[in-house]
């Protein structure tokens, strides 16, 4: 059984989200770095997400280079204390289609 | 002066002592409830989604 972020699931965390699965940015998403973090725009759903920290931007940009979302977080410098919040953020991005499991259709 | 030097404090008798490691430091004051709530809100807002459908013509 895969470990989750270490906290009880929140409303923003979809049951299907697993931080230990390989994740990737959706191919229809463009990221634009901003002073506060970044804007993510999905050309398919026309949804816009505000990514509010540069660290989360680093996580999202590097998802495809790591074996799991957790590994991407660690590589970007996310601390254990920050990990639950970043897991919720990734769950939110997955729920809105900005990121998804690598290899999933 | 090195960082290690900076944490050393002279003892009254002139001997040099070393400050305890950070892990052994006294705990900081507990955060006020308002601070904790603000941190929680900030943590939950790392991502904010909006839909721009229907915004045509805004500009």
mmCIF file of C-alpha atoms in Angstrom:
data_model
loop_
_atom_site.group_PDB
_atom_site.id
_atom_site.type_symbol
_atom_site.label_atom_id
_atom_site.label_comp_id
_atom_site.label_asym_id
_atom_site.label_seq_id
_atom_site.Cartn_x
_atom_site.Cartn_y
_atom_site.Cartn_z
ATOM 1 C CA UNK A 1 0.000 0.000 0.000
ATOM 2 C CA UNK A 2 1.412 3.318 -1.033
ATOM 3 C CA UNK A 3 1.954 5.958 1.583
ATOM 4 C CA UNK A 4 0.206 9.229 1.122
ATOM 5 C CA UNK A 5 1.279 12.665 2.243
ATOM 6 C CA UNK A 6 1.196 11.742 5.885
ATOM 7 C CA UNK A 7 -2.001 13.507 6.770
ATOM 8 C CA UNK A 8 -5.648 12.673 6.686
ATOM 9 C CA UNK A 9 -7.233 13.297 3.304
ATOM 10 C CA UNK A 10 -8.662 16.749 2.944
ATOM 11 C CA UNK A 11 -11.525 17.919 0.802
ATOM 12 C CA UNK A 12 -9.015 19.089 -1.791
ATOM 13 C CA UNK A 13 -7.358 15.687 -1.970
ATOM 14 C CA UNK A 14 -9.047 13.378 -4.404
ATOM 15 C CA UNK A 15 -9.109 9.722 -3.389
ATOM 16 C CA UNK A 16 -7.277 8.790 -6.579
ATOM 17 C CA UNK A 17 -4.319 11.028 -5.882
ATOM 18 C CA UNK A 18 -1.167 9.229 -4.868
ATOM 19 C CA UNK A 19 1.962 11.257 -4.190
ATOM 20 C CA UNK A 20 4.080 8.180 -4.757
ATOM 21 C CA UNK A 21 2.939 7.644 -8.352
ATOM 22 C CA UNK A 22 4.869 9.043 -11.323
ATOM 23 C CA UNK A 23 3.283 12.323 -12.359
ATOM 24 C CA UNK A 24 3.718 14.678 -15.284
ATOM 25 C CA UNK A 25 2.471 18.000 -16.517
ATOM 26 C CA UNK A 26 -0.360 17.575 -19.033
ATOM 27 C CA UNK A 27 0.778 18.153 -22.604
ATOM 28 C CA UNK A 28 -1.867 20.818 -23.134
ATOM 29 C CA UNK A 29 -0.678 22.956 -20.231
ATOM 30 C CA UNK A 30 1.515 26.008 -20.589
ATOM 31 C CA UNK A 31 3.361 27.379 -17.583
ATOM 32 C CA UNK A 32 4.296 31.026 -17.338
ATOM 33 C CA UNK A 33 6.596 31.941 -14.477
ATOM 34 C CA UNK A 34 5.497 34.976 -12.499
ATOM 35 C CA UNK A 35 7.017 36.800 -9.528
ATOM 36 C CA UNK A 36 4.515 35.096 -7.204
ATOM 37 C CA UNK A 37 4.998 31.643 -8.739
ATOM 38 C CA UNK A 38 3.404 30.851 -12.078
ATOM 39 C CA UNK A 39 0.270 30.743 -14.161
ATOM 40 C CA UNK A 40 -0.768 27.404 -15.597
ATOM 41 C CA UNK A 41 -3.170 27.454 -18.522
ATOM 42 C CA UNK A 42 -4.821 24.323 -19.921
ATOM 43 C CA UNK A 43 -5.609 24.761 -23.603
ATOM 44 C CA UNK A 44 -8.091 21.883 -23.521
ATOM 45 C CA UNK A 45 -10.232 22.850 -20.568
ATOM 46 C CA UNK A 46 -9.469 26.595 -20.707
ATOM 47 C CA UNK A 47 -8.810 26.514 -17.013
ATOM 48 C CA UNK A 48 -6.264 28.739 -15.363
ATOM 49 C CA UNK A 49 -4.447 27.894 -12.149
ATOM 50 C CA UNK A 50 -2.383 30.193 -10.019
ATOM 51 C CA UNK A 51 0.688 28.441 -8.684
ATOM 52 C CA UNK A 52 1.552 30.586 -5.728
ATOM 53 C CA UNK A 53 5.109 29.671 -4.883
ATOM 54 C CA UNK A 54 8.250 29.315 -6.940
ATOM 55 C CA UNK A 55 8.934 26.083 -5.132
ATOM 56 C CA UNK A 56 5.661 24.577 -6.322
ATOM 57 C CA UNK A 57 6.528 25.734 -9.829
ATOM 58 C CA UNK A 58 9.836 23.888 -9.533
ATOM 59 C CA UNK A 59 7.976 20.773 -8.394
ATOM 60 C CA UNK A 60 5.494 20.925 -11.263
ATOM 61 C CA UNK A 61 8.168 21.621 -13.869
ATOM 62 C CA UNK A 62 10.242 18.673 -12.743
ATOM 63 C CA UNK A 63 7.481 16.099 -12.239
ATOM 64 C CA UNK A 64 8.402 14.297 -15.452
ATOM 65 C CA UNK A 65 12.004 13.894 -14.343
ATOM 66 C CA UNK A 66 11.226 12.033 -11.145
ATOM 67 C CA UNK A 67 9.751 8.681 -10.296
ATOM 68 C CA UNK A 68 7.056 10.125 -8.077
ATOM 69 C CA UNK A 69 5.490 13.351 -6.981
ATOM 70 C CA UNK A 70 7.147 12.904 -3.622
ATOM 71 C CA UNK A 71 10.583 12.633 -5.239
ATOM 72 C CA UNK A 72 9.933 15.804 -7.224
ATOM 73 C CA UNK A 73 8.969 17.604 -4.027
ATOM 74 C CA UNK A 74 12.087 16.459 -2.224
ATOM 75 C CA UNK A 75 14.292 17.464 -5.156
ATOM 76 C CA UNK A 76 12.724 20.925 -5.178
ATOM 77 C CA UNK A 77 13.497 21.401 -1.506
ATOM 78 C CA UNK A 78 10.047 20.809 -0.039
ATOM 79 C CA UNK A 79 10.463 20.049 3.651
ATOM 80 C CA UNK A 80 8.641 17.355 5.581
ATOM 81 C CA UNK A 81 6.552 20.069 7.213
ATOM 82 C CA UNK A 82 5.613 21.517 3.835
ATOM 83 C CA UNK A 83 4.937 18.185 2.159
ATOM 84 C CA UNK A 84 1.244 17.845 3.143
ATOM 85 C CA UNK A 85 0.465 21.272 1.689
ATOM 86 C CA UNK A 86 2.367 20.494 -1.500
ATOM 87 C CA UNK A 87 0.612 17.140 -1.770
ATOM 88 C CA UNK A 88 -2.724 18.944 -1.519
ATOM 89 C CA UNK A 89 -1.580 21.398 -4.169
ATOM 90 C CA UNK A 90 -0.597 18.571 -6.518
ATOM 91 C CA UNK A 91 -3.918 16.852 -5.829
ATOM 92 C CA UNK A 92 -5.705 20.062 -6.764
ATOM 93 C CA UNK A 93 -3.689 20.330 -9.966
ATOM 94 C CA UNK A 94 -4.485 16.715 -10.811
ATOM 95 C CA UNK A 95 -8.180 17.240 -10.123
ATOM 96 C CA UNK A 96 -8.193 20.163 -12.555
ATOM 97 C CA UNK A 97 -6.288 18.193 -15.196
ATOM 98 C CA UNK A 98 -3.111 20.269 -15.067
ATOM 99 C CA UNK A 99 -1.060 17.228 -14.112
ATOM 100 C CA UNK A 100 -1.755 13.539 -14.323
ATOM 101 C CA UNK A 101 -0.233 10.159 -13.754
ATOM 102 C CA UNK A 102 2.507 9.459 -16.244
ATOM 103 C CA UNK A 103 1.425 6.809 -18.716
ATOM 104 C CA UNK A 104 -2.247 7.208 -17.901
ATOM 105 C CA UNK A 105 -4.495 7.865 -20.888
ATOM 106 C CA UNK B 1 35.354 34.950 12.947
ATOM 107 C CA UNK B 2 33.689 31.682 12.064
ATOM 108 C CA UNK B 3 30.137 30.632 12.738
ATOM 109 C CA UNK B 4 31.384 28.283 15.422
ATOM 110 C CA UNK B 5 33.177 31.190 17.079
ATOM 111 C CA UNK B 6 30.029 33.253 17.017
ATOM 112 C CA UNK B 7 28.112 30.757 19.179
ATOM 113 C CA UNK B 8 30.815 30.546 21.801
ATOM 114 C CA UNK B 9 30.228 32.630 24.871
ATOM 115 C CA UNK B 10 32.922 33.478 27.390
ATOM 116 C CA UNK B 11 32.254 32.056 30.821
ATOM 117 C CA UNK B 12 32.607 34.303 33.860
ATOM 118 C CA UNK B 13 35.872 32.629 34.854
ATOM 119 C CA UNK B 14 37.351 33.270 31.455
ATOM 120 C CA UNK B 15 36.947 29.708 30.199
ATOM 121 C CA UNK B 16 35.299 29.303 26.851
ATOM 122 C CA UNK B 17 32.058 27.388 26.555
ATOM 123 C CA UNK B 18 30.067 26.445 23.534
ATOM 124 C CA UNK B 19 26.408 27.198 23.162
ATOM 125 C CA UNK B 20 24.179 24.132 23.004
ATOM 126 C CA UNK B 21 23.261 22.827 19.563
ATOM 127 C CA UNK B 22 20.193 24.266 17.961
ATOM 128 C CA UNK B 23 18.240 21.088 18.633
ATOM 129 C CA UNK B 24 18.753 21.631 22.334
ATOM 130 C CA UNK B 25 17.670 25.243 22.261
ATOM 131 C CA UNK B 26 14.647 26.281 24.206
ATOM 132 C CA UNK B 27 11.473 25.981 22.167
ATOM 133 C CA UNK B 28 10.207 29.174 20.675
ATOM 134 C CA UNK B 29 7.026 30.688 21.948
ATOM 135 C CA UNK B 30 4.018 28.732 20.694
ATOM 136 C CA UNK B 31 2.355 30.426 17.747
ATOM 137 C CA UNK B 32 -0.750 32.388 18.450
ATOM 138 C CA UNK B 33 -3.969 30.793 17.211
ATOM 139 C CA UNK B 34 -4.291 33.494 14.593
ATOM 140 C CA UNK B 35 -0.817 32.746 13.247
ATOM 141 C CA UNK B 36 -1.599 29.050 12.973
ATOM 142 C CA UNK B 37 -4.820 29.762 11.145
ATOM 143 C CA UNK B 38 -3.037 32.096 8.752
ATOM 144 C CA UNK B 39 -0.373 29.472 8.052
ATOM 145 C CA UNK B 40 -3.081 26.884 7.401
ATOM 146 C CA UNK B 41 -4.909 29.163 4.991
ATOM 147 C CA UNK B 42 -1.663 29.961 3.198
ATOM 148 C CA UNK B 43 -0.842 26.266 2.897
ATOM 149 C CA UNK B 44 -4.224 25.526 1.392
ATOM 150 C CA UNK B 45 -3.795 28.252 -1.169
ATOM 151 C CA UNK B 46 -0.685 27.090 -2.950
ATOM 152 C CA UNK B 47 -2.924 26.564 -5.959
ATOM 153 C CA UNK B 48 -5.994 28.514 -6.926
ATOM 154 C CA UNK B 49 -8.085 27.487 -9.920
ATOM 155 C CA UNK B 50 -10.174 29.798 -12.015
ATOM 156 C CA UNK B 51 -12.118 29.237 -15.205
ATOM 157 C CA UNK B 52 -11.864 31.916 -17.837
ATOM 158 C CA UNK B 53 -14.939 30.706 -19.721
ATOM 159 C CA UNK B 54 -17.281 33.615 -20.161
ATOM 160 C CA UNK B 55 -14.548 36.196 -19.728
ATOM 161 C CA UNK B 56 -14.431 37.050 -23.434
ATOM 162 C CA UNK B 57 -14.855 40.760 -23.833
ATOM 163 C CA UNK B 58 -13.505 41.572 -20.408
ATOM 164 C CA UNK B 59 -10.443 43.026 -21.984
#
